[in-house]
């Protein structure tokens, strides 16, 4: 099984998505979007941009842990990773987003459970 997207609603009614790896670990988290359509556009942007090396920007947290941002062609951040314990772990995270980002599977967590 490959990865998937989960779309959820925050407590203030905005939408966000996460990209999950096949092992269900979150590997990329989006910003908050005011509409579901905007979140869906964000997912489409990850699907398009995730395979491209030049779309990844490696950063370091204030306490020295590496993480990365995935950017669109217009340099807007589409999603961010967690912070990692090492550069090697960060590189594995990028590789996982490259592998799982093109996934077409979207799980909608905004619908009420019946």
CSV table of C-alpha atoms in Angstrom, one decimal:
chain,number,residue,atom,x,y,z
A,1,UNK,CA,0.0,0.0,0.0
A,2,UNK,CA,1.2,3.5,-0.7
A,3,UNK,CA,0.6,6.7,1.2
A,4,UNK,CA,-2.5,8.8,1.3
A,5,UNK,CA,-3.9,12.2,2.3
A,6,UNK,CA,-6.2,12.9,5.2
A,7,UNK,CA,-8.2,16.1,5.1
A,8,UNK,CA,-9.5,17.4,8.5
A,9,UNK,CA,-11.2,20.4,9.9
A,10,UNK,CA,-9.6,22.4,12.8
A,11,UNK,CA,-11.5,23.7,15.8
A,12,UNK,CA,-11.9,27.1,14.1
A,13,UNK,CA,-13.5,25.6,11.0
A,14,UNK,CA,-10.5,25.7,8.7
A,15,UNK,CA,-9.2,22.8,6.7
A,16,UNK,CA,-5.8,21.1,6.6
A,17,UNK,CA,-4.3,18.0,5.1
A,18,UNK,CA,-1.6,15.6,6.1
A,19,UNK,CA,0.3,13.2,3.9
A,20,UNK,CA,0.7,9.8,5.5
A,21,UNK,CA,3.3,7.2,4.5
A,22,UNK,CA,2.2,3.6,4.0
A,23,UNK,CA,3.0,2.9,7.7
A,24,UNK,CA,0.4,5.7,8.7
A,25,UNK,CA,3.2,8.1,9.9
A,26,UNK,CA,2.5,11.7,9.0
A,27,UNK,CA,5.3,12.9,6.7
A,28,UNK,CA,3.9,16.3,5.6
A,29,UNK,CA,1.5,18.8,7.1
A,30,UNK,CA,-0.2,21.6,5.3
A,31,UNK,CA,-1.1,25.1,6.4
A,32,UNK,CA,-4.7,26.0,7.3
A,33,UNK,CA,-7.1,26.7,4.5
A,34,UNK,CA,-10.3,28.6,4.7
A,35,UNK,CA,-12.1,26.4,2.3
A,36,UNK,CA,-12.1,22.7,1.4
A,37,UNK,CA,-11.5,23.6,-2.3
A,38,UNK,CA,-8.3,25.4,-1.3
A,39,UNK,CA,-7.2,22.4,0.7
A,40,UNK,CA,-7.9,20.2,-2.3
A,41,UNK,CA,-5.8,22.6,-4.5
A,42,UNK,CA,-3.0,22.2,-1.9
A,43,UNK,CA,-3.1,18.4,-2.3
A,44,UNK,CA,-3.0,18.8,-6.1
A,45,UNK,CA,0.1,21.0,-5.7
A,46,UNK,CA,1.8,18.4,-3.5
A,47,UNK,CA,1.0,15.7,-6.0
A,48,UNK,CA,2.6,17.8,-8.8
A,49,UNK,CA,5.6,19.2,-6.9
A,50,UNK,CA,6.6,16.4,-4.5
A,51,UNK,CA,8.7,14.4,-7.1
A,52,UNK,CA,10.8,17.5,-7.9
A,53,UNK,CA,14.1,17.9,-6.0
A,54,UNK,CA,14.2,21.7,-6.4
A,55,UNK,CA,10.9,22.0,-4.5
A,56,UNK,CA,12.4,21.0,-1.2
A,57,UNK,CA,13.9,23.5,1.2
A,58,UNK,CA,15.9,22.1,4.1
A,59,UNK,CA,15.7,24.2,7.3
A,60,UNK,CA,16.8,23.9,10.9
A,61,UNK,CA,14.8,24.6,14.1
A,62,UNK,CA,16.0,27.0,16.7
A,63,UNK,CA,17.2,24.0,18.7
A,64,UNK,CA,19.2,22.6,15.8
A,65,UNK,CA,16.9,19.9,14.4
A,66,UNK,CA,16.5,19.6,10.6
A,67,UNK,CA,13.2,19.7,8.9
A,68,UNK,CA,12.0,20.6,5.4
A,69,UNK,CA,9.4,22.6,3.5
A,70,UNK,CA,7.8,21.6,0.2
A,71,UNK,CA,7.3,24.6,-2.0
A,72,UNK,CA,5.3,25.2,-5.2
A,73,UNK,CA,6.7,26.7,-8.3
A,74,UNK,CA,5.7,30.2,-7.0
A,75,UNK,CA,7.9,29.5,-3.9
A,76,UNK,CA,4.8,29.3,-1.6
A,77,UNK,CA,5.1,26.6,1.1
A,78,UNK,CA,2.7,23.8,0.5
A,79,UNK,CA,3.6,21.7,3.4
A,80,UNK,CA,6.2,21.2,6.2
A,81,UNK,CA,7.7,18.1,7.8
A,82,UNK,CA,8.2,17.3,11.4
A,83,UNK,CA,11.6,18.0,12.9
A,84,UNK,CA,14.1,15.2,12.7
A,85,UNK,CA,16.9,13.9,14.8
A,86,UNK,CA,19.5,14.0,12.0
A,87,UNK,CA,20.1,15.1,8.4
A,88,UNK,CA,19.9,11.5,7.3
A,89,UNK,CA,16.5,11.1,8.9
A,90,UNK,CA,15.4,14.4,7.2
A,91,UNK,CA,16.6,13.0,3.8
A,92,UNK,CA,14.6,9.9,4.4
A,93,UNK,CA,11.5,12.1,5.1
A,94,UNK,CA,12.0,13.9,1.8
A,95,UNK,CA,12.4,10.5,0.0
A,96,UNK,CA,9.2,9.4,1.6
A,97,UNK,CA,7.3,12.5,0.4
A,98,UNK,CA,8.7,12.0,-3.1
A,99,UNK,CA,7.4,8.4,-3.1
A,100,UNK,CA,4.0,9.0,-1.4
A,101,UNK,CA,3.2,12.6,-2.6
A,102,UNK,CA,1.8,11.5,-6.0
A,103,UNK,CA,-0.9,9.4,-4.3
A,104,UNK,CA,-4.4,9.9,-5.4
A,105,UNK,CA,-6.0,8.5,-2.3
A,106,UNK,CA,-7.7,11.1,-0.1
A,107,UNK,CA,-9.4,10.2,3.2
A,108,UNK,CA,-12.0,12.8,4.2
A,109,UNK,CA,-12.0,13.2,8.0
A,110,UNK,CA,-14.4,16.2,7.8
A,111,UNK,CA,-17.5,14.1,7.4
A,112,UNK,CA,-19.5,13.2,10.5
A,113,UNK,CA,-19.3,9.6,11.6
A,114,UNK,CA,-22.7,7.9,11.4
